[in-house]
Amino acid sequence: PKPQNPTAKIRFINLSTVKYIILKMKYHILAVTLLSATVSAIKNVAVTRTVDLMEAGSNLIVFNTDVQFENPTSESHYYYTIANDFSWSFVALQVLGQNPNGDTNTPFALKYEEVDSLPLSLAQMGNLTGNVLVFKIELPSKDTKTLSVNEFHKDRREPYPKVIRVYEKQTVELFESKYYLSVYPTDSCTTIFGVNQNDIHFKSHDPTKSSSVSLVYGPYNDIAPATFE
């Protein structure tokens, strides 16, 4: 059986003096009840989550999540979640979607708000809300089937170890789930870490595939709601 609720840990040294990166897994149990019987009108069809770890000189990193979803009952809102473990680093959210006027050339910003609870249609996920930040995204039309969400985080790359000798290279680590954390079931999801392959020192879990500038985990299929690993 697949282990439940580990989080991915990435270690790499200060980007101004990059030598290597360590990709490691740390098991962390969330107080979440996973309910395979959860009923939801919305279903994620394909999700791609990417983060660029090669940008030098910045303590701000952006997790981009592109979501394609089905909405057969024309729900007016999509609920997006971020693990509460990362609330300390979370700065802002940007949500882009399809322009209801049909303009495909201009990004269209969607309205959203942070909320404390989920709607009745997701009542079975109630135990999750204490462990995540929940954002209620307004869908401009019943034809909206895609979202592009940018999560901005500050200081997510933590020094490891906290104290080093003057002549040692400082490493940092990043925790992130290899699955898309969602209140909805997900048909397929892929997580991509942008990183120079020559800088990789160790991976505790091999990626599905890799290139000179990325590690790719997935696509993983049939992901249950609230899966965080």
CSV table of C-alpha atoms in Angstrom, one decimal, residues 1-209:
chain,number,residue,atom,x,y,z
A,1,PRO,CA,0.0,0.0,0.0
A,2,LYS,CA,1.1,3.6,-0.7
A,3,PRO,CA,2.4,5.4,2.4
A,4,GLN,CA,0.1,8.1,3.6
A,5,ASN,CA,0.9,11.8,4.0
A,6,PRO,CA,4.7,12.2,3.6
A,7,THR,CA,6.0,15.5,2.4
A,8,ALA,CA,8.8,16.0,-0.1
A,9,LYS,CA,11.9,17.7,1.2
A,10,ILE,CA,14.5,19.2,-1.2
A,11,ARG,CA,17.9,20.4,0.0
A,12,PHE,CA,20.2,22.5,-2.1
A,13,ILE,CA,22.9,25.1,-1.4
A,14,ASN,CA,22.7,28.8,-1.7
A,15,LEU,CA,22.0,29.5,-5.3
A,16,SER,CA,24.9,32.0,-5.6
A,17,THR,CA,27.3,29.1,-5.0
A,18,VAL,CA,25.3,26.1,-6.2
A,19,LYS,CA,27.1,22.7,-5.9
A,20,TYR,CA,24.4,20.1,-5.3
A,21,ILE,CA,20.8,19.4,-4.4
A,22,ILE,CA,19.3,16.8,-2.2
A,23,LEU,CA,15.8,15.5,-2.8
A,24,LYS,CA,14.6,13.7,0.3
A,25,MET,CA,11.3,12.5,1.7
A,26,LYS,CA,10.0,13.2,5.2
A,27,TYR,CA,7.0,11.4,6.6
A,28,HIS,CA,4.6,13.8,8.3
A,29,ILE,CA,1.2,12.7,9.4
A,30,LEU,CA,-1.6,15.3,9.0
A,31,ALA,CA,-4.7,15.1,11.2
A,32,VAL,CA,-6.9,14.5,8.2
A,33,THR,CA,-9.6,11.9,7.6
A,34,LEU,CA,-9.3,10.7,4.1
A,35,LEU,CA,-12.8,9.9,2.7
A,36,SER,CA,-12.8,7.8,-0.4
A,37,ALA,CA,-16.6,8.2,-0.6
A,38,THR,CA,-16.5,12.0,-0.9
A,39,VAL,CA,-18.9,13.2,-3.5
A,40,SER,CA,-18.0,16.3,-5.5
A,41,ALA,CA,-19.5,17.9,-8.6
A,42,ILE,CA,-16.1,19.1,-9.7
A,43,LYS,CA,-13.4,16.7,-10.8
A,44,ASN,CA,-9.8,17.7,-11.6
A,45,VAL,CA,-9.0,16.1,-15.0
A,46,ALA,CA,-5.3,17.1,-15.4
A,47,VAL,CA,-3.1,19.1,-13.1
A,48,THR,CA,0.5,20.3,-13.6
A,49,ARG,CA,2.3,21.9,-10.7
A,50,THR,CA,5.7,23.5,-11.3
A,51,VAL,CA,8.3,25.4,-9.3
A,52,ASP,CA,11.5,27.0,-10.5
A,53,LEU,CA,14.4,26.4,-8.0
A,54,MET,CA,17.1,27.8,-10.2
A,55,GLU,CA,16.4,31.5,-9.8
A,56,ALA,CA,19.3,33.0,-7.9
A,57,GLY,CA,19.3,35.8,-5.4
A,58,SER,CA,15.6,35.6,-4.4
A,59,ASN,CA,13.9,34.3,-1.3
A,60,LEU,CA,10.5,34.3,-3.1
A,61,ILE,CA,9.5,31.2,-5.0
A,62,VAL,CA,6.4,30.7,-7.0
A,63,PHE,CA,4.4,27.4,-7.3
A,64,ASN,CA,2.4,27.5,-10.5
A,65,THR,CA,-0.6,25.1,-10.7
A,66,ASP,CA,-2.4,24.6,-14.0
A,67,VAL,CA,-5.8,22.9,-13.5
A,68,GLN,CA,-8.1,21.4,-16.1
A,69,PHE,CA,-11.4,20.3,-14.5
A,70,GLU,CA,-14.9,19.1,-15.2
A,71,ASN,CA,-17.9,21.0,-13.8
A,72,PRO,CA,-21.0,19.2,-15.0
A,73,THR,CA,-23.3,20.8,-12.5
A,74,SER,CA,-22.0,24.4,-13.2
A,75,GLU,CA,-20.7,25.1,-9.7
A,76,SER,CA,-20.1,28.8,-9.3
A,77,HIS,CA,-16.9,28.4,-7.3
A,78,TYR,CA,-13.7,26.3,-7.2
A,79,TYR,CA,-12.1,25.6,-3.8
A,80,TYR,CA,-8.3,25.7,-3.8
A,81,THR,CA,-6.2,24.6,-0.8
A,82,ILE,CA,-2.7,25.0,0.5
A,83,ALA,CA,-1.4,22.8,3.3
A,84,ASN,CA,-1.5,24.7,6.6
A,85,ASP,CA,2.1,23.5,7.2
A,86,PHE,CA,3.1,26.2,4.7
A,87,SER,CA,1.0,29.0,6.0
A,88,TRP,CA,4.0,30.6,7.6
A,89,SER,CA,5.7,31.1,4.2
A,90,PHE,CA,2.6,31.9,2.1
A,91,VAL,CA,2.5,35.5,0.8
A,92,ALA,CA,-0.1,35.8,-1.9
A,93,LEU,CA,-2.2,34.0,-4.5
A,94,GLN,CA,-2.8,34.9,-8.1
A,95,VAL,CA,-5.6,33.2,-10.0
A,96,LEU,CA,-6.0,33.4,-13.8
A,97,GLY,CA,-8.7,31.9,-15.9
A,98,GLN,CA,-10.6,32.0,-19.2
A,99,ASN,CA,-11.9,35.4,-20.1
A,100,PRO,CA,-15.7,35.1,-20.3
A,101,ASN,CA,-15.7,37.5,-23.3
A,102,GLY,CA,-13.7,35.1,-25.3
A,103,ASP,CA,-10.4,37.0,-25.3
A,104,THR,CA,-7.7,34.3,-25.3
A,105,ASN,CA,-4.7,36.7,-25.6
A,106,THR,CA,-5.1,38.5,-22.3
A,107,PRO,CA,-4.8,36.8,-18.9
A,108,PHE,CA,-8.0,37.2,-16.9
A,109,ALA,CA,-7.7,37.6,-13.2
A,110,LEU,CA,-10.3,35.7,-11.2
A,111,LYS,CA,-11.7,36.9,-7.9
A,112,TYR,CA,-11.1,34.8,-4.8
A,113,GLU,CA,-11.3,35.0,-1.0
A,114,GLU,CA,-9.9,33.0,1.9
A,115,VAL,CA,-12.7,31.2,3.8
A,116,ASP,CA,-12.9,29.1,6.9
A,117,SER,CA,-15.3,26.4,5.7
A,118,LEU,CA,-16.4,24.3,2.6
A,119,PRO,CA,-19.9,24.2,1.0
A,120,LEU,CA,-22.4,21.5,1.8
A,121,SER,CA,-21.4,19.7,-1.4
A,122,LEU,CA,-18.0,19.1,0.2
A,123,ALA,CA,-19.3,18.6,3.8
A,124,GLN,CA,-17.6,15.2,4.0
A,125,MET,CA,-14.2,17.1,3.7
A,126,GLY,CA,-15.0,19.1,6.9
A,127,ASN,CA,-12.1,17.5,8.8
A,128,LEU,CA,-9.7,18.8,6.3
A,129,THR,CA,-10.3,22.5,6.9
A,130,GLY,CA,-8.2,22.7,10.1
A,131,ASN,CA,-5.2,21.5,8.2
A,132,VAL,CA,-5.4,23.7,5.1
A,133,LEU,CA,-5.8,27.2,3.9
A,134,VAL,CA,-9.0,27.3,1.8
A,135,PHE,CA,-9.6,29.8,-1.1
A,136,LYS,CA,-12.9,30.2,-2.8
A,137,ILE,CA,-12.4,31.1,-6.4
A,138,GLU,CA,-15.2,32.6,-8.4
A,139,LEU,CA,-15.8,31.0,-11.8
A,140,PRO,CA,-16.8,33.7,-14.3
A,141,SER,CA,-19.0,31.3,-16.3
A,142,LYS,CA,-20.3,27.8,-16.5
A,143,ASP,CA,-17.8,27.2,-19.4
A,144,THR,CA,-14.8,27.9,-17.3
A,145,LYS,CA,-12.8,24.6,-17.3
A,146,THR,CA,-9.2,25.8,-16.6
A,147,LEU,CA,-7.4,27.7,-13.9
A,148,SER,CA,-3.8,28.8,-13.5
A,149,VAL,CA,-2.9,29.5,-9.9
A,150,ASN,CA,0.4,31.1,-8.7
A,151,GLU,CA,1.3,30.6,-5.0
A,152,PHE,CA,3.9,33.0,-3.8
A,153,HIS,CA,6.0,31.9,-0.8
A,154,LYS,CA,8.7,33.7,1.0
A,155,ASP,CA,11.6,31.9,2.8
A,156,ARG,CA,10.3,28.4,1.9
A,157,ARG,CA,13.9,27.4,1.3
A,158,GLU,CA,15.1,26.9,4.8
A,159,PRO,CA,18.8,26.7,5.8
A,160,TYR,CA,20.0,23.2,6.6
A,161,PRO,CA,21.8,22.8,8.9
A,162,LYS,CA,20.8,26.0,10.7
A,163,VAL,CA,24.5,26.6,11.7
A,164,ILE,CA,27.5,26.0,9.5
A,165,ARG,CA,31.3,26.7,9.7
A,166,VAL,CA,32.6,29.7,7.8
A,167,TYR,CA,34.2,27.5,5.1
A,168,GLU,CA,31.2,25.3,4.6
A,169,LYS,CA,28.6,25.6,1.8
A,170,GLN,CA,25.1,26.5,3.1
A,171,THR,CA,22.4,24.1,2.0
A,172,VAL,CA,18.7,24.8,2.1
A,173,GLU,CA,15.7,22.5,2.0
A,174,LEU,CA,12.2,22.7,0.6
A,175,PHE,CA,9.1,20.7,1.5
A,176,GLU,CA,6.5,20.0,-1.1
A,177,SER,CA,3.9,17.3,-1.9
A,178,LYS,CA,4.5,15.4,-5.1
A,179,TYR,CA,0.7,15.2,-5.5
A,180,TYR,CA,-1.8,18.1,-6.0
A,181,LEU,CA,-3.6,18.7,-2.7
A,182,SER,CA,-7.2,19.2,-3.4
A,183,VAL,CA,-10.7,18.7,-2.0
A,184,TYR,CA,-11.7,17.2,-5.4
A,185,PRO,CA,-10.7,13.9,-6.9
A,186,THR,CA,-7.9,14.2,-9.5
A,187,ASP,CA,-7.6,12.0,-12.6
A,188,SER,CA,-4.0,12.9,-13.3
A,189,CYS,CA,-1.3,15.2,-11.7
A,190,THR,CA,2.3,15.9,-12.4
A,191,THR,CA,4.8,17.9,-10.3
A,192,ILE,CA,7.9,19.4,-11.9
A,193,PHE,CA,10.9,20.8,-10.1
A,194,GLY,CA,13.0,23.1,-12.3
A,195,VAL,CA,16.6,22.4,-11.3
A,196,ASN,CA,19.9,21.9,-13.0
A,197,GLN,CA,20.6,18.2,-13.2
A,198,ASN,CA,24.3,18.7,-12.7
A,199,ASP,CA,23.6,20.2,-9.3
A,200,ILE,CA,21.8,17.1,-8.0
A,201,HIS,CA,23.6,15.3,-5.2
A,202,PHE,CA,21.0,12.8,-3.9
A,203,LYS,CA,17.4,11.8,-4.3
A,204,SER,CA,15.7,9.5,-1.9
A,205,HIS,CA,12.9,9.0,-4.4
A,206,ASP,CA,13.7,8.8,-8.1
A,207,PRO,CA,11.6,11.0,-10.4
A,208,THR,CA,9.4,9.5,-13.1
A,209,LYS,CA,11.7,11.2,-15.6
